[in-house]
Short mmCIF file of N, CA and C in Angstrom, two decimals:
data_model
loop_
_atom_site.label_atom_id
_atom_site.label_comp_id
_atom_site.label_asym_id
_atom_site.label_seq_id
_atom_site.Cartn_x
_atom_site.Cartn_y
_atom_site.Cartn_z
N THR N 300 -14.29 -26.70 -41.01
CA THR N 300 -15.56 -26.24 -40.47
C THR N 300 -15.53 -24.73 -40.32
N ASP N 301 -16.61 -24.09 -40.67
CA ASP N 301 -16.74 -22.64 -40.57
C ASP N 301 -16.78 -22.24 -39.10
N PRO N 302 -15.83 -21.41 -38.60
CA PRO N 302 -15.80 -21.02 -37.19
C PRO N 302 -17.09 -20.33 -36.75
N GLN N 303 -17.72 -19.55 -37.62
CA GLN N 303 -18.97 -18.89 -37.24
C GLN N 303 -20.05 -19.93 -36.96
N HIS N 304 -20.07 -21.00 -37.75
CA HIS N 304 -21.07 -22.05 -37.56
C HIS N 304 -20.93 -22.71 -36.19
N MET N 305 -19.71 -22.78 -35.68
CA MET N 305 -19.47 -23.42 -34.39
C MET N 305 -20.12 -22.66 -33.24
N THR N 306 -20.35 -21.35 -33.42
CA THR N 306 -20.95 -20.58 -32.34
C THR N 306 -22.45 -20.43 -32.51
N ASP N 307 -23.01 -20.95 -33.60
CA ASP N 307 -24.45 -20.86 -33.81
C ASP N 307 -25.17 -21.81 -32.88
N LEU N 308 -26.21 -21.30 -32.25
CA LEU N 308 -27.08 -22.11 -31.42
C LEU N 308 -28.47 -22.10 -32.03
N GLU N 309 -29.21 -23.16 -31.80
CA GLU N 309 -30.59 -23.16 -32.26
C GLU N 309 -31.35 -22.04 -31.56
N GLN N 310 -32.26 -21.42 -32.28
CA GLN N 310 -33.07 -20.34 -31.71
C GLN N 310 -33.76 -20.83 -30.45
N GLY N 311 -33.68 -20.05 -29.40
CA GLY N 311 -34.35 -20.39 -28.14
C GLY N 311 -33.52 -21.21 -27.18
N THR N 312 -32.32 -21.64 -27.60
CA THR N 312 -31.47 -22.44 -26.71
C THR N 312 -31.08 -21.63 -25.48
N THR N 313 -31.25 -22.24 -24.31
CA THR N 313 -30.85 -21.58 -23.07
C THR N 313 -29.92 -22.46 -22.23
N THR N 314 -29.62 -23.66 -22.70
CA THR N 314 -28.83 -24.61 -21.90
C THR N 314 -27.56 -25.02 -22.65
N LEU N 315 -26.44 -25.05 -21.91
CA LEU N 315 -25.17 -25.50 -22.46
C LEU N 315 -24.62 -26.65 -21.61
N VAL N 316 -23.90 -27.54 -22.25
CA VAL N 316 -23.18 -28.61 -21.58
C VAL N 316 -21.70 -28.27 -21.64
N LEU N 317 -21.05 -28.30 -20.50
CA LEU N 317 -19.63 -28.00 -20.41
C LEU N 317 -18.89 -29.27 -20.00
N ARG N 318 -17.85 -29.60 -20.72
CA ARG N 318 -17.01 -30.73 -20.35
C ARG N 318 -15.62 -30.19 -20.04
N SER N 319 -15.01 -30.74 -19.00
CA SER N 319 -13.71 -30.26 -18.55
C SER N 319 -12.74 -31.42 -18.42
N ASN N 320 -11.46 -31.10 -18.44
CA ASN N 320 -10.47 -32.12 -18.13
C ASN N 320 -10.09 -32.06 -16.65
N LYS N 321 -10.76 -31.17 -15.91
CA LYS N 321 -10.58 -31.06 -14.46
C LYS N 321 -11.92 -31.30 -13.78
N LYS N 322 -11.88 -31.67 -12.51
CA LYS N 322 -13.10 -31.87 -11.75
C LYS N 322 -13.85 -30.54 -11.61
N LEU N 323 -15.15 -30.57 -11.88
CA LEU N 323 -15.99 -29.38 -11.76
C LEU N 323 -16.80 -29.43 -10.47
N THR N 324 -16.99 -28.27 -9.86
CA THR N 324 -17.86 -28.16 -8.70
C THR N 324 -18.87 -27.06 -8.98
N TYR N 325 -19.96 -27.07 -8.25
CA TYR N 325 -20.96 -26.01 -8.43
C TYR N 325 -20.32 -24.64 -8.21
N ASP N 326 -19.61 -24.49 -7.10
CA ASP N 326 -18.98 -23.19 -6.80
C ASP N 326 -17.97 -22.78 -7.86
N GLY N 327 -17.20 -23.74 -8.37
CA GLY N 327 -16.21 -23.43 -9.39
C GLY N 327 -16.85 -22.96 -10.69
N VAL N 328 -17.91 -23.65 -11.12
CA VAL N 328 -18.61 -23.26 -12.34
C VAL N 328 -19.29 -21.91 -12.14
N ALA N 329 -19.96 -21.72 -11.01
CA ALA N 329 -20.65 -20.46 -10.74
C ALA N 329 -19.65 -19.29 -10.72
N THR N 330 -18.49 -19.50 -10.11
CA THR N 330 -17.45 -18.46 -10.06
C THR N 330 -16.94 -18.14 -11.45
N MET N 331 -16.66 -19.18 -12.24
CA MET N 331 -16.18 -18.96 -13.60
C MET N 331 -17.20 -18.17 -14.42
N LEU N 332 -18.47 -18.54 -14.32
CA LEU N 332 -19.51 -17.83 -15.06
C LEU N 332 -19.67 -16.40 -14.56
N SER N 333 -19.56 -16.20 -13.26
CA SER N 333 -19.69 -14.85 -12.70
C SER N 333 -18.57 -13.92 -13.15
N LYS N 334 -17.40 -14.48 -13.44
CA LYS N 334 -16.28 -13.67 -13.94
C LYS N 334 -16.55 -13.19 -15.36
N MET N 335 -17.40 -13.91 -16.08
CA MET N 335 -17.70 -13.54 -17.47
C MET N 335 -18.66 -12.35 -17.54
N CYS N 336 -19.53 -12.22 -16.56
CA CYS N 336 -20.57 -11.20 -16.62
C CYS N 336 -21.12 -10.97 -15.22
N GLN N 337 -21.44 -9.74 -14.92
CA GLN N 337 -22.04 -9.44 -13.61
C GLN N 337 -23.55 -9.61 -13.69
N GLY N 338 -24.13 -9.96 -12.57
CA GLY N 338 -25.57 -10.08 -12.50
C GLY N 338 -26.01 -11.53 -12.59
N PRO N 339 -27.25 -11.78 -12.24
CA PRO N 339 -27.78 -13.15 -12.31
C PRO N 339 -28.12 -13.49 -13.77
N PHE N 340 -27.29 -14.29 -14.40
CA PHE N 340 -27.55 -14.61 -15.80
C PHE N 340 -27.71 -16.11 -16.03
N PHE N 341 -27.56 -16.91 -14.98
CA PHE N 341 -27.89 -18.34 -15.09
C PHE N 341 -28.77 -18.68 -13.90
N ASP N 342 -29.63 -19.68 -14.10
CA ASP N 342 -30.54 -20.03 -13.01
C ASP N 342 -30.43 -21.49 -12.58
N TYR N 343 -29.52 -22.23 -13.22
CA TYR N 343 -29.43 -23.64 -12.90
C TYR N 343 -28.07 -24.17 -13.31
N ILE N 344 -27.41 -24.87 -12.40
CA ILE N 344 -26.19 -25.60 -12.70
C ILE N 344 -26.38 -27.01 -12.16
N TYR N 345 -26.17 -27.99 -13.02
CA TYR N 345 -26.28 -29.39 -12.64
C TYR N 345 -24.98 -30.08 -13.02
N ILE N 346 -24.39 -30.80 -12.08
CA ILE N 346 -23.13 -31.51 -12.33
C ILE N 346 -23.38 -33.00 -12.13
N PRO N 347 -23.78 -33.69 -13.22
CA PRO N 347 -24.09 -35.11 -13.09
C PRO N 347 -22.87 -36.00 -12.93
N TRP N 348 -21.71 -35.54 -13.43
CA TRP N 348 -20.45 -36.26 -13.31
C TRP N 348 -19.36 -35.24 -12.98
N PRO N 349 -18.26 -35.68 -12.40
CA PRO N 349 -17.23 -34.73 -11.95
C PRO N 349 -16.67 -33.81 -13.03
N LYS N 350 -16.70 -34.20 -14.29
CA LYS N 350 -16.10 -33.37 -15.34
C LYS N 350 -17.14 -32.88 -16.35
N LEU N 351 -18.41 -32.86 -15.94
CA LEU N 351 -19.48 -32.44 -16.83
C LEU N 351 -20.46 -31.55 -16.08
N ALA N 352 -20.81 -30.41 -16.68
CA ALA N 352 -21.77 -29.50 -16.07
C ALA N 352 -22.82 -29.11 -17.10
N VAL N 353 -24.06 -28.99 -16.64
CA VAL N 353 -25.16 -28.50 -17.46
C VAL N 353 -25.59 -27.17 -16.85
N VAL N 354 -25.59 -26.12 -17.68
CA VAL N 354 -25.92 -24.78 -17.19
C VAL N 354 -27.10 -24.24 -17.99
N ASN N 355 -28.12 -23.76 -17.28
CA ASN N 355 -29.24 -23.10 -17.94
C ASN N 355 -29.13 -21.60 -17.69
N PHE N 356 -29.22 -20.84 -18.77
CA PHE N 356 -29.13 -19.38 -18.71
C PHE N 356 -30.52 -18.77 -18.75
N ILE N 357 -30.63 -17.50 -18.36
CA ILE N 357 -31.95 -16.87 -18.22
C ILE N 357 -32.58 -16.47 -19.54
N SER N 358 -31.79 -16.47 -20.62
CA SER N 358 -32.35 -16.13 -21.93
C SER N 358 -31.46 -16.71 -23.03
N HIS N 359 -32.01 -16.76 -24.22
CA HIS N 359 -31.23 -17.23 -25.37
C HIS N 359 -30.06 -16.29 -25.65
N GLN N 360 -30.27 -14.98 -25.50
CA GLN N 360 -29.21 -14.02 -25.78
C GLN N 360 -28.03 -14.21 -24.83
N VAL N 361 -28.33 -14.42 -23.56
CA VAL N 361 -27.27 -14.65 -22.58
C VAL N 361 -26.57 -15.98 -22.87
N CYS N 362 -27.33 -16.99 -23.22
CA CYS N 362 -26.76 -18.30 -23.54
C CYS N 362 -25.83 -18.18 -24.74
N ARG N 363 -26.24 -17.45 -25.77
CA ARG N 363 -25.42 -17.26 -26.96
C ARG N 363 -24.10 -16.57 -26.60
N ALA N 364 -24.17 -15.51 -25.80
CA ALA N 364 -22.96 -14.78 -25.39
C ALA N 364 -22.04 -15.69 -24.58
N ALA N 365 -22.61 -16.44 -23.64
CA ALA N 365 -21.80 -17.36 -22.83
C ALA N 365 -21.16 -18.43 -23.71
N HIS N 366 -21.90 -18.95 -24.66
CA HIS N 366 -21.37 -19.96 -25.57
C HIS N 366 -20.17 -19.42 -26.34
N GLU N 367 -20.29 -18.20 -26.84
CA GLU N 367 -19.19 -17.60 -27.59
C GLU N 367 -17.96 -17.40 -26.71
N ILE N 368 -18.17 -16.90 -25.51
CA ILE N 368 -17.05 -16.68 -24.59
C ILE N 368 -16.41 -18.00 -24.18
N LEU N 369 -17.24 -18.97 -23.80
CA LEU N 369 -16.72 -20.27 -23.35
C LEU N 369 -16.00 -21.00 -24.48
N THR N 370 -16.48 -20.86 -25.70
CA THR N 370 -15.81 -21.49 -26.84
C THR N 370 -14.41 -20.91 -27.01
N ILE N 371 -14.27 -19.61 -26.85
CA ILE N 371 -12.94 -18.98 -26.91
C ILE N 371 -12.07 -19.46 -25.76
N LEU N 372 -12.65 -19.53 -24.56
CA LEU N 372 -11.88 -19.96 -23.39
C LEU N 372 -11.35 -21.39 -23.53
N THR N 373 -12.06 -22.23 -24.25
CA THR N 373 -11.57 -23.61 -24.42
C THR N 373 -10.22 -23.63 -25.12
N LYS N 374 -9.93 -22.56 -25.86
CA LYS N 374 -8.67 -22.51 -26.60
C LYS N 374 -7.55 -21.78 -25.86
N ILE N 375 -7.90 -20.86 -24.94
CA ILE N 375 -6.86 -19.99 -24.38
C ILE N 375 -6.75 -20.00 -22.87
N ASP N 376 -7.72 -20.55 -22.17
CA ASP N 376 -7.75 -20.42 -20.71
C ASP N 376 -7.43 -21.74 -20.03
N PRO N 377 -6.65 -21.72 -18.96
CA PRO N 377 -6.33 -22.94 -18.23
C PRO N 377 -7.45 -23.42 -17.29
N SER N 378 -8.66 -22.95 -17.50
CA SER N 378 -9.79 -23.32 -16.63
C SER N 378 -10.12 -24.80 -16.70
N GLY N 379 -9.70 -25.45 -17.78
CA GLY N 379 -9.98 -26.87 -17.94
C GLY N 379 -11.18 -27.15 -18.82
N ILE N 380 -11.97 -26.14 -19.16
CA ILE N 380 -13.13 -26.35 -20.02
C ILE N 380 -12.62 -26.69 -21.41
N ARG N 381 -13.06 -27.82 -21.92
CA ARG N 381 -12.57 -28.29 -23.21
C ARG N 381 -13.68 -28.50 -24.23
N TYR N 382 -14.93 -28.34 -23.84
CA TYR N 382 -16.03 -28.66 -24.74
C TYR N 382 -17.26 -27.89 -24.30
N VAL N 383 -17.89 -27.21 -25.24
CA VAL N 383 -19.12 -26.46 -24.94
C VAL N 383 -20.11 -26.82 -26.03
N LYS N 384 -21.27 -27.31 -25.66
CA LYS N 384 -22.26 -27.74 -26.64
C LYS N 384 -23.65 -27.44 -26.13
N GLN N 385 -24.57 -27.19 -27.05
CA GLN N 385 -25.96 -26.95 -26.64
C GLN N 385 -26.64 -28.26 -26.32
#
């Protein structure tokens, strides 16, 4: 699979689904996202199950940047995030 294709999001996408191998909490996800960028760049976090979070970002551009960063973190960071999908 082409690595560039993996970071492509549909135009206008503002929401990502994060899956973890660790339990997720609102505060934990918000803190992790805040470490990536300063300022209010997400407006909604929903955690329907302990290891799944849905995050809505304030724009497609911010969502794209977060997707790229989170995709890299799935490979190198012990945060527990293992899956990022639109």
